[in-house]
Each structure stands twice: as C-alpha cells, then as structure tokens.
Coordinates of N, CA and C in Angstrom, one line a residue:
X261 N 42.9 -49.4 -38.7 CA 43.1 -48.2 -39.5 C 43.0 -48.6 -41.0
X262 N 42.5 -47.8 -41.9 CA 42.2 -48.0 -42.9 C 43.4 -47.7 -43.8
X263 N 43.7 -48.0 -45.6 CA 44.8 -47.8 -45.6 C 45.8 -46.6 -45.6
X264 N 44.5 -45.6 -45.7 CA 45.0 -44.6 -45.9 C 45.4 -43.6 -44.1
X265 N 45.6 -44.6 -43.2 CA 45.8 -43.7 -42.1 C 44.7 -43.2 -41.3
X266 N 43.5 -42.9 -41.4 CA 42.0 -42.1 -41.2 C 41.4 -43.2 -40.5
X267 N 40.9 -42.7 -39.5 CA 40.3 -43.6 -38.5 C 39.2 -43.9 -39.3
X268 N 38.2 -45.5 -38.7 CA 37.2 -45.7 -40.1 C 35.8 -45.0 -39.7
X269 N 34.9 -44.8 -40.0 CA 33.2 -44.6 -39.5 C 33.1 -46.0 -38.6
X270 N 32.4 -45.0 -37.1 CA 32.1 -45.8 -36.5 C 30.6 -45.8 -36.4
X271 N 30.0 -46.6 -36.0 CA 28.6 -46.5 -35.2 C 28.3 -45.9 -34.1
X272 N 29.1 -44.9 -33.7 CA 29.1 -44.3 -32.3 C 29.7 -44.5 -31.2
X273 N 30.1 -46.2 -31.6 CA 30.9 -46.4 -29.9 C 32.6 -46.6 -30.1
X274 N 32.6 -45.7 -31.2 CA 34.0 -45.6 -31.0 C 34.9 -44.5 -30.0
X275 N 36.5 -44.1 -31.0 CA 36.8 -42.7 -30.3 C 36.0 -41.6 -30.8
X276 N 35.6 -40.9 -30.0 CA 35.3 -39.4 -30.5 C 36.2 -38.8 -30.9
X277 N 36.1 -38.2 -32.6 CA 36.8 -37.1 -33.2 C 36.9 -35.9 -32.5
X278 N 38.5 -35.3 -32.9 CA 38.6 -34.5 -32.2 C 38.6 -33.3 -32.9
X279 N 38.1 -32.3 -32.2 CA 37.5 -31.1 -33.4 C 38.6 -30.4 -34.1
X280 N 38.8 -30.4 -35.2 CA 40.0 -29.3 -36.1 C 39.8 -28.3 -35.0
X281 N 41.4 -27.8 -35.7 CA 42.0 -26.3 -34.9 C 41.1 -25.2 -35.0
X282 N 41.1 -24.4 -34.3 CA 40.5 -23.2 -34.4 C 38.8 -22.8 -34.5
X283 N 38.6 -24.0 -34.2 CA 36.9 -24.5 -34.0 C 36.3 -24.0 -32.6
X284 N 35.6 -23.2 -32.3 CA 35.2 -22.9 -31.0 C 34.6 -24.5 -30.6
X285 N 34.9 -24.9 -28.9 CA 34.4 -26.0 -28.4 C 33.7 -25.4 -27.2
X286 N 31.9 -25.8 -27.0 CA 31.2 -25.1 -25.8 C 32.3 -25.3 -24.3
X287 N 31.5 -24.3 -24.2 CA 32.1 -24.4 -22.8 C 31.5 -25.5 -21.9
X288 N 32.2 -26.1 -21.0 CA 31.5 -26.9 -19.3 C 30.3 -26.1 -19.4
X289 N 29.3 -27.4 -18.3 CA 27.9 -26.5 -17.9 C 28.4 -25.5 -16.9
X290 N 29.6 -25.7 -15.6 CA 30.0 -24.6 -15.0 C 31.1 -23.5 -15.6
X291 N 31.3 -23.7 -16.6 CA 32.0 -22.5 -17.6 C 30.9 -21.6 -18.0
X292 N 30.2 -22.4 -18.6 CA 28.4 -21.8 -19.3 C 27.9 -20.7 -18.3
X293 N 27.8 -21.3 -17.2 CA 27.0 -20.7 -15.8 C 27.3 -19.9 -15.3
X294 N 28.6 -19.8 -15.7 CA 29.6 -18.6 -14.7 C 29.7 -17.1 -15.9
X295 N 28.9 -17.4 -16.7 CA 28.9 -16.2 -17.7 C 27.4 -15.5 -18.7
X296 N 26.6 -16.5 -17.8 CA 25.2 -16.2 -18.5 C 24.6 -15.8 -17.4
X297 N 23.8 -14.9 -18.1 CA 22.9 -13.9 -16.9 C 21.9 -15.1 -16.0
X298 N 22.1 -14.7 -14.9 CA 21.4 -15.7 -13.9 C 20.3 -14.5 -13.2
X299 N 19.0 -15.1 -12.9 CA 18.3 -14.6 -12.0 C 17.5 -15.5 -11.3
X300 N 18.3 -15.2 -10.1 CA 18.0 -16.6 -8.6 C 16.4 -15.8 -7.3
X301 N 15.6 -16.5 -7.2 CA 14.9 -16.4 -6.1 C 15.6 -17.1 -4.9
X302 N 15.9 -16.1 -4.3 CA 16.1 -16.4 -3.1 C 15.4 -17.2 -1.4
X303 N 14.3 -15.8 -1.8 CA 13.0 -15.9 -0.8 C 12.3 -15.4 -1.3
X304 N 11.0 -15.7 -0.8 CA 9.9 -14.8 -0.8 C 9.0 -14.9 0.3
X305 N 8.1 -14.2 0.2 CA 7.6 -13.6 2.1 C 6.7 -12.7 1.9
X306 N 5.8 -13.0 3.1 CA 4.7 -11.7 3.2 C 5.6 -10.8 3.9
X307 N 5.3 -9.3 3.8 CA 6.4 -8.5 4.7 C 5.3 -7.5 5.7
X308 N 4.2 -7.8 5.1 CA 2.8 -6.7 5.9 C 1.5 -7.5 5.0
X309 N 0.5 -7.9 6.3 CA -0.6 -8.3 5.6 C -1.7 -7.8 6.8
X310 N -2.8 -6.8 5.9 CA -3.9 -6.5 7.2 C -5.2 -6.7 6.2
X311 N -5.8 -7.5 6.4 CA -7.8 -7.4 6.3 C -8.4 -6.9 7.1
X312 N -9.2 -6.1 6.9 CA -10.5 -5.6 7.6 C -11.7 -6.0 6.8
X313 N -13.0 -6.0 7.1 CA -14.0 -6.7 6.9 C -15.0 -5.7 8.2
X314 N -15.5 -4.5 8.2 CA -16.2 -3.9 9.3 C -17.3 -3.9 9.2
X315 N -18.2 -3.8 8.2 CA -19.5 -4.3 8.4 C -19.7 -6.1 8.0
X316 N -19.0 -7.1 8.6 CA -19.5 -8.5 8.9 C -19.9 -8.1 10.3
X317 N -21.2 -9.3 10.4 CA -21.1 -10.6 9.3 C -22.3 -9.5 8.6
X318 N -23.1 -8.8 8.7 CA -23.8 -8.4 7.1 C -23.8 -8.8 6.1
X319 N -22.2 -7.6 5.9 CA -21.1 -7.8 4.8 C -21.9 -9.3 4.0
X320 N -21.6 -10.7 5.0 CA -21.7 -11.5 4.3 C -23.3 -12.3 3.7
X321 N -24.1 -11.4 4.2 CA -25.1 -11.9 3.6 C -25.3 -11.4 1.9
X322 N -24.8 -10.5 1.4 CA -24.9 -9.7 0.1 C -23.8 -8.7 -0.3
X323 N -23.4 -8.2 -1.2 CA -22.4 -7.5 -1.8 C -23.5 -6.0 -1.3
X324 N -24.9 -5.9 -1.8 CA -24.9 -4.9 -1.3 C -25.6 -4.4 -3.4
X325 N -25.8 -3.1 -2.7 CA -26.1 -2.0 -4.0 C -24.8 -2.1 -4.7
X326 N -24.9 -2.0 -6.0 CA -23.7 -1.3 -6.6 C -22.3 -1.7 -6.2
X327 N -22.0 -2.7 -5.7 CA -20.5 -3.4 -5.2 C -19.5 -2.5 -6.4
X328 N -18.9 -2.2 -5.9 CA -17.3 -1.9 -6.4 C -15.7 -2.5 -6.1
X329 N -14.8 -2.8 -7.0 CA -13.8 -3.0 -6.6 C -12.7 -2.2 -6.9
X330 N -11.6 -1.8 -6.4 CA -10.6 -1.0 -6.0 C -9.4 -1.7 -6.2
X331 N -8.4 -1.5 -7.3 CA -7.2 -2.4 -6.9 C -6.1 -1.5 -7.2
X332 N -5.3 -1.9 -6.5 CA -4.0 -0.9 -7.1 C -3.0 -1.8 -6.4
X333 N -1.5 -1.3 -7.6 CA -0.4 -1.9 -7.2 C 0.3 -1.0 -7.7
X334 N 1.5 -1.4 -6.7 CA 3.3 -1.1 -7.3 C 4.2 -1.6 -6.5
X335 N 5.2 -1.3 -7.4 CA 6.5 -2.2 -7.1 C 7.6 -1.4 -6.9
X336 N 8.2 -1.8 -6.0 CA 9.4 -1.3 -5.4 C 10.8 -1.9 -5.4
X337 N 12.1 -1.6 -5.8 CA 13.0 -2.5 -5.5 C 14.4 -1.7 -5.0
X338 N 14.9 -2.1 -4.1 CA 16.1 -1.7 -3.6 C 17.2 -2.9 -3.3
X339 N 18.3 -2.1 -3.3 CA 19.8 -2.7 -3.5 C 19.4 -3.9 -1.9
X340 N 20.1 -4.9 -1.3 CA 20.1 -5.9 -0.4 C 21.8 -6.5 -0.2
X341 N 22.9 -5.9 -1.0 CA 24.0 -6.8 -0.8 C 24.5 -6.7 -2.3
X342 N 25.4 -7.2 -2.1 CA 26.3 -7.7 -3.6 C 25.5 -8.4 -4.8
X343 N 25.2 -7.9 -5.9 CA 24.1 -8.8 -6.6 C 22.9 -8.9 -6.1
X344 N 22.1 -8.6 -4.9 CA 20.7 -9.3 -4.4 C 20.0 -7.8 -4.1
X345 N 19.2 -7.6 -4.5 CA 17.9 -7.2 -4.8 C 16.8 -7.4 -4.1
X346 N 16.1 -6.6 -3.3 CA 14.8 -6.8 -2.8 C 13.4 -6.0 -3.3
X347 N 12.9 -7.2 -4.0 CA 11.6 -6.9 -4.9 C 10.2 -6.6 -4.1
X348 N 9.4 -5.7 -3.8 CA 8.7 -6.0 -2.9 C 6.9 -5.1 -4.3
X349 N 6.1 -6.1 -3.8 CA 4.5 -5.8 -4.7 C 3.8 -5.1 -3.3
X350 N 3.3 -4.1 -3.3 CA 2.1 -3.4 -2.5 C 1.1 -3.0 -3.7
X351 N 0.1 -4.3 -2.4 CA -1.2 -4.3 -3.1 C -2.4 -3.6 -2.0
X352 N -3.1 -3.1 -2.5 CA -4.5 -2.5 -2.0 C -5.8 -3.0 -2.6
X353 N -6.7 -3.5 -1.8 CA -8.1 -4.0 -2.6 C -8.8 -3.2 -1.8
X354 N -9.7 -2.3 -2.2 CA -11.1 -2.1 -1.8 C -12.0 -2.4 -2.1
X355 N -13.2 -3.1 -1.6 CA -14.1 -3.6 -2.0 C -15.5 -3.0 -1.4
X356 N -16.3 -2.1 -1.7 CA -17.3 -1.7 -1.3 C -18.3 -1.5 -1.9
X357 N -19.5 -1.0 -1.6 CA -20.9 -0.9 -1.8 C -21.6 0.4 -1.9
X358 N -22.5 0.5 -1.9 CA -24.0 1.8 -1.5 C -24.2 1.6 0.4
X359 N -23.7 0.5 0.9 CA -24.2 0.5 2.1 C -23.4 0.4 3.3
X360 N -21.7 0.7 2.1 CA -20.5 1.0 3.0 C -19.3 0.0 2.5
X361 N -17.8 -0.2 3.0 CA -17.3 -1.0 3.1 C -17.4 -2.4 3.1
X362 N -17.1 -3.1 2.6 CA -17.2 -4.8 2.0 C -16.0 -5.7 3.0
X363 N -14.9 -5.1 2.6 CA -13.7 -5.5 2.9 C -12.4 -4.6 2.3
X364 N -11.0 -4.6 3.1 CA -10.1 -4.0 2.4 C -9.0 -4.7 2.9
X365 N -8.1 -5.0 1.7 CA -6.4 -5.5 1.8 C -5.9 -4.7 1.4
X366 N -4.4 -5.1 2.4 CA -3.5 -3.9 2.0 C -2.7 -5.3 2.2
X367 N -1.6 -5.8 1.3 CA -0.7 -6.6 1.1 C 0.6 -6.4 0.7
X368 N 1.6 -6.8 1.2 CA 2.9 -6.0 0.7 C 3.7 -7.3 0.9
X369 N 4.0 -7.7 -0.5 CA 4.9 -9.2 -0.7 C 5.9 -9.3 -1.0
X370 N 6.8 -9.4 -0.8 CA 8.3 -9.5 -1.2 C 9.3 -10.7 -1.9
X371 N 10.4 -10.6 -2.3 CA 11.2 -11.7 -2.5 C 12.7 -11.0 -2.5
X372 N 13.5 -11.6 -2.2 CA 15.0 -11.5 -2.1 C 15.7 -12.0 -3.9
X373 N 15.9 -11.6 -4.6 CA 16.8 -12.2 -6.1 C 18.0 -11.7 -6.0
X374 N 18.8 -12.8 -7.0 CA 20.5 -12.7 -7.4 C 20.5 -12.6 -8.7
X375 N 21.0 -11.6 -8.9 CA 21.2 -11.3 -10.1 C 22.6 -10.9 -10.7
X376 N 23.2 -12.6 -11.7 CA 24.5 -12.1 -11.8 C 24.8 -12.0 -13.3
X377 N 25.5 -11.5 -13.8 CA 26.1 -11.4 -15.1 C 24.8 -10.5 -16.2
X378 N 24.0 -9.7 -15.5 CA 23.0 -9.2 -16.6 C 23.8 -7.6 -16.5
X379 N 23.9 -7.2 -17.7 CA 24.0 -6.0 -18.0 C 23.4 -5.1 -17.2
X380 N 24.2 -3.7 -16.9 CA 24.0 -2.9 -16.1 C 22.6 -2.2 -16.7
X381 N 22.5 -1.7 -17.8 CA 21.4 -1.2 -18.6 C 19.7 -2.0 -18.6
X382 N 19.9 -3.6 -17.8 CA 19.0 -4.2 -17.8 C 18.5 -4.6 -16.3
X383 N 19.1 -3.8 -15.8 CA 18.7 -4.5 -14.0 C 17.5 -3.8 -14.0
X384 N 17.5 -2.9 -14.1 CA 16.3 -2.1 -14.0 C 15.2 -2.7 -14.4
X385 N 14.7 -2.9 -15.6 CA 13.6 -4.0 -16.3 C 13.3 -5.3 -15.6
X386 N 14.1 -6.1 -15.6 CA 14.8 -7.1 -14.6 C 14.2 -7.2 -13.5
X387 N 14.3 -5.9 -12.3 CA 14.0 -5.8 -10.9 C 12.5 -5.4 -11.3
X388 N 11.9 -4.7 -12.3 CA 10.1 -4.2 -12.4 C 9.5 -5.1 -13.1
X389 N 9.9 -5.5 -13.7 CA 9.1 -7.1 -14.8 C 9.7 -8.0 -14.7
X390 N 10.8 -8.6 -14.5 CA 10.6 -10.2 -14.4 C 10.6 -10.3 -12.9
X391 N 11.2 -9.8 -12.2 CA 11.0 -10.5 -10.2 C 9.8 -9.8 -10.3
X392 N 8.6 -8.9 -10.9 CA 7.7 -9.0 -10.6 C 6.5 -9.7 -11.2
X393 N 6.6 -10.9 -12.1 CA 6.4 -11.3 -12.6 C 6.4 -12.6 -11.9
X394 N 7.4 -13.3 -11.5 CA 7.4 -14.5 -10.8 C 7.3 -14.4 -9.3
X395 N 7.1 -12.9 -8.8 CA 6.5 -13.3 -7.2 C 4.6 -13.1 -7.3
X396 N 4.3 -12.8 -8.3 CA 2.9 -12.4 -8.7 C 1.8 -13.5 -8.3
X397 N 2.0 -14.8 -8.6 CA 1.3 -15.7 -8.5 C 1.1 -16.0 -7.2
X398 N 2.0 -15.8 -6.2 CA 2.3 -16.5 -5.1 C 1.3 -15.1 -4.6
X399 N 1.4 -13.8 -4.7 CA 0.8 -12.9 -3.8 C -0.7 -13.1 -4.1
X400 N -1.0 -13.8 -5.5 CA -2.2 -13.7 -5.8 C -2.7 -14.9 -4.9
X401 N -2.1 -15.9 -4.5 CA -2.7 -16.7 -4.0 C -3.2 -16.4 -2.5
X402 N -2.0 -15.8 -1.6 CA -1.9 -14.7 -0.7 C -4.1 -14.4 -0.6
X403 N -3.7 -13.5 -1.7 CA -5.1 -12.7 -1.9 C -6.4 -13.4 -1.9
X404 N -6.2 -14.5 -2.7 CA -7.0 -15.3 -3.0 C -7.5 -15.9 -1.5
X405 N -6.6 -16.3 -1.1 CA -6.9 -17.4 0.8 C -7.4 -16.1 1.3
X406 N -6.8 -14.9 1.6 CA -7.5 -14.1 2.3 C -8.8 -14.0 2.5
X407 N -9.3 -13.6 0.8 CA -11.0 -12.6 1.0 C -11.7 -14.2 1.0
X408 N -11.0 -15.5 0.5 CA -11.9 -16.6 1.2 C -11.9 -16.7 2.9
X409 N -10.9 -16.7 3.4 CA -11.0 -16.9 4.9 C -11.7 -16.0 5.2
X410 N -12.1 -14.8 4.5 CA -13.1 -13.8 5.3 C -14.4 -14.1 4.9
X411 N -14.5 -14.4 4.9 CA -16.1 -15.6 3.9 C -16.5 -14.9 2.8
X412 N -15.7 -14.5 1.8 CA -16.0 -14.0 0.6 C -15.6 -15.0 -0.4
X413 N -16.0 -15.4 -1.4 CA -15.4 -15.6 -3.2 C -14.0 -15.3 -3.0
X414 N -13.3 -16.3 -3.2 CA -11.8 -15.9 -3.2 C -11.7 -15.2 -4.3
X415 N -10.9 -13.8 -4.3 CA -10.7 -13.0 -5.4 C -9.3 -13.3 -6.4
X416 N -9.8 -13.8 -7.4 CA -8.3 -14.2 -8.2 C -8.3 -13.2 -8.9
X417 N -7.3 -12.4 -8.9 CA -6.9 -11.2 -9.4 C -6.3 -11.9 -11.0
X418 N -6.7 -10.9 -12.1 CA -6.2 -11.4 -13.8 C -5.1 -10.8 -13.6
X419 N -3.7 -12.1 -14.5 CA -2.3 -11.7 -14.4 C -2.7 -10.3 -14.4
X420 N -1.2 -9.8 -14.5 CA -0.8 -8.5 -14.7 C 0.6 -8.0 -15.7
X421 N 0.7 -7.2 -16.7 CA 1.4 -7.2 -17.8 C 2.9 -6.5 -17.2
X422 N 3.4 -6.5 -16.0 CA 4.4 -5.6 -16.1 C 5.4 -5.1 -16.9
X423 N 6.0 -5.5 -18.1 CA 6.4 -5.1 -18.5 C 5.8 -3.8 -19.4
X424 N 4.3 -3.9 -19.5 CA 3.3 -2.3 -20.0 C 3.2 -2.0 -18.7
X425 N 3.4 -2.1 -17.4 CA 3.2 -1.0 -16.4 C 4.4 -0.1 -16.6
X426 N 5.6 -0.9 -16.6 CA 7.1 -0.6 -16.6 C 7.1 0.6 -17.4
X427 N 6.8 0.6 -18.8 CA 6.7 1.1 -19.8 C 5.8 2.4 -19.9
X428 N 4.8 2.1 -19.1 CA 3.9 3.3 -18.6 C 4.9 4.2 -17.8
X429 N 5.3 4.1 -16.9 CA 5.6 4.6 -15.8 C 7.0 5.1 -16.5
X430 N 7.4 4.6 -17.4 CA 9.0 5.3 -17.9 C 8.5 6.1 -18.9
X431 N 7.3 6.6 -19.5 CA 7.0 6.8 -20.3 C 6.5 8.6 -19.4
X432 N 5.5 8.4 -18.0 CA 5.3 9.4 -17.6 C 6.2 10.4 -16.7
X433 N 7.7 9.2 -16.6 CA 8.8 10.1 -15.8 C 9.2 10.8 -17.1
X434 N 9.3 10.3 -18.4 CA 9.7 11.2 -19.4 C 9.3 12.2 -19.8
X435 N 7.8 12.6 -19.7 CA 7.4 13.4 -19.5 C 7.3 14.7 -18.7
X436 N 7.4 13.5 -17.4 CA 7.7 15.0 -16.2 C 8.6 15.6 -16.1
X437 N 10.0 15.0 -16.7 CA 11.1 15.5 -17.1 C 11.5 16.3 -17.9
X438 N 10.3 16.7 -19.2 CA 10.4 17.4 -20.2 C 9.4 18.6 -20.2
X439 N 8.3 18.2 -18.9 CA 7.6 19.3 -18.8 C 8.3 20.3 -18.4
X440 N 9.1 20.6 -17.1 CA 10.0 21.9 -16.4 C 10.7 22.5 -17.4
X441 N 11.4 21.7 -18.5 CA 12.1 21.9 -19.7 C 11.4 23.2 -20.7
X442 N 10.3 22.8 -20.7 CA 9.3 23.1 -21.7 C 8.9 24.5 -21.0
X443 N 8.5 24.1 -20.3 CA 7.7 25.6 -19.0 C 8.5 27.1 -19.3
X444 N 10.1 26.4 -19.1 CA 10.9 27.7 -19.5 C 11.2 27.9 -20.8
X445 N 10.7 27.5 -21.9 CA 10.9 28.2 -23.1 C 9.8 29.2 -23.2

C-alpha cells in the first residue's frame, strides 16, 4: 500500500476495483437472458408438399410458347402453448405455357418459435417478419430441390421483404376498416 492508504496501479493482475456505490453493475449472462426478448426456433418442417408436373416428359423438352410464372405467398401464425407460436409460409408456383401446364407447387412450411420477454404490441411483427424471415431460406431450398428433382432449373425464388408485405397488408386491413365507416356518412 502506498502511503496514502489507495491500493497502487496495477498491470491487470492485481485485485479488481470495486465499483463506487450507486454505480449500476451488468447483470450475469443468466440475469441478462432472463430479461431480454428472446426469439427461439424450435422446429421447422414441411407440413404439406405436392408437385404435379402433367404434361412430362414433354414438359421437359422446352418451356414451351410464352412460359409464365405464378408465385404467391402468405403467412399464417397461431398461438401453440405458453410463449410458442406456430409460423407456417404457404407457397403456390405455377409455372405454365401456350401449350398448357409446366408444373405446379403448392408448399406449406412451418416452424414452431418461443418467444419470451417481447412486448405485447410486438408479437405480431415478430410472428409476420422475423419467423418469416428465418424459415424462408430453408422453404426456398425446399423449392429449389423440388422443380430440380422434377427435371426443371431449380427455381431460386429472390428473398422476400416481409416486413413491406406486413406493412401492405396492415395498411389494406386499414382501409377496409374505414371503408364501411365511410359508406355511412
């Protein structure tokens, strides 16, 4: 000790100081954990998958006149338990021609999440853009193996922005909510 009492400068491998009063100290990593919004994958899973492909092998000689493609999605999510959530993507590809059908998927992908400590005002966002966000890759790949195993170009579908779908679609429930409003004035 120095003479004044005060422990001296160490190089690090001394005692660690101990923080003045009234200093917030972090919490443990299991203090931390037990109060920050968590969002757990659980599972994930095909829940329905059907290809058709009715004019092969043709089909596979050429796309044909005028080839078209068809995609649509949406997303679904319902309650599963305490905290857990069941996120599920239904997808539809049509893929056709001038000389008929090509091929068609109808894919419906799912995943199980836990979701603890997020704000009640955020589950919603939550369950339509991020769990649909991180089961997306995995259905695209889904898609991709498919229209190859049917001897097509594996179709890699371009991400997809959910949180501007989200935003669409809250945007046209507000609407339809203000149309019947409106009607009667």
């Amino acid at each position: 000790m120095a003479k004044d009492d005060k422990p001296k400068k160490t190089n690090g491998d001394g005692p660690a100081e101990q923080p003045p009063q009234g200093v917030d100290v972090p919490l443990s990593g299991e203090a931390k954990a037990a109060t920050e919004a968590q969002l757990t994958v659980l599972a994930q899973y095909i829940k329905d998958l059907s290809y058709e492909s009715p004019s092969a092998p043709a089909s596979l000689q050429g796309p044909g006149q005028n080839p078209q493609l068809k995609v649509g999605i949406n997303v679904n999510a319902v309650p599963r338990g305490d905290d857990v959530y069941e996120v599920v993507l239904n997808l539809e590809v049509h893929a056709k021609s001038d000389s008929g059908v090509i091929y068609n998927v109808e894919l419906i992908y799912g995943g199980l999440f836990r979701l603890l400590n997020i704000p009640q005002h955020l589950i919603q966002p939550v369950l339509f853009v991020d769990c649909p966000t991180l089961l997306f890759p995995f259905m695209r790949r889904v898609l991709a193996d498919i229209s190859r195993d049917g001897g097509f170009p594996p179709l890699m579908l371009d991400p997809i922005d959910f949180g501007r779908l989200y935003a669409q679609n809250l945007a046209k429930a507000q609407q339809a909510q203000q149309a019947p409003s409106q009607a009667k004035n």
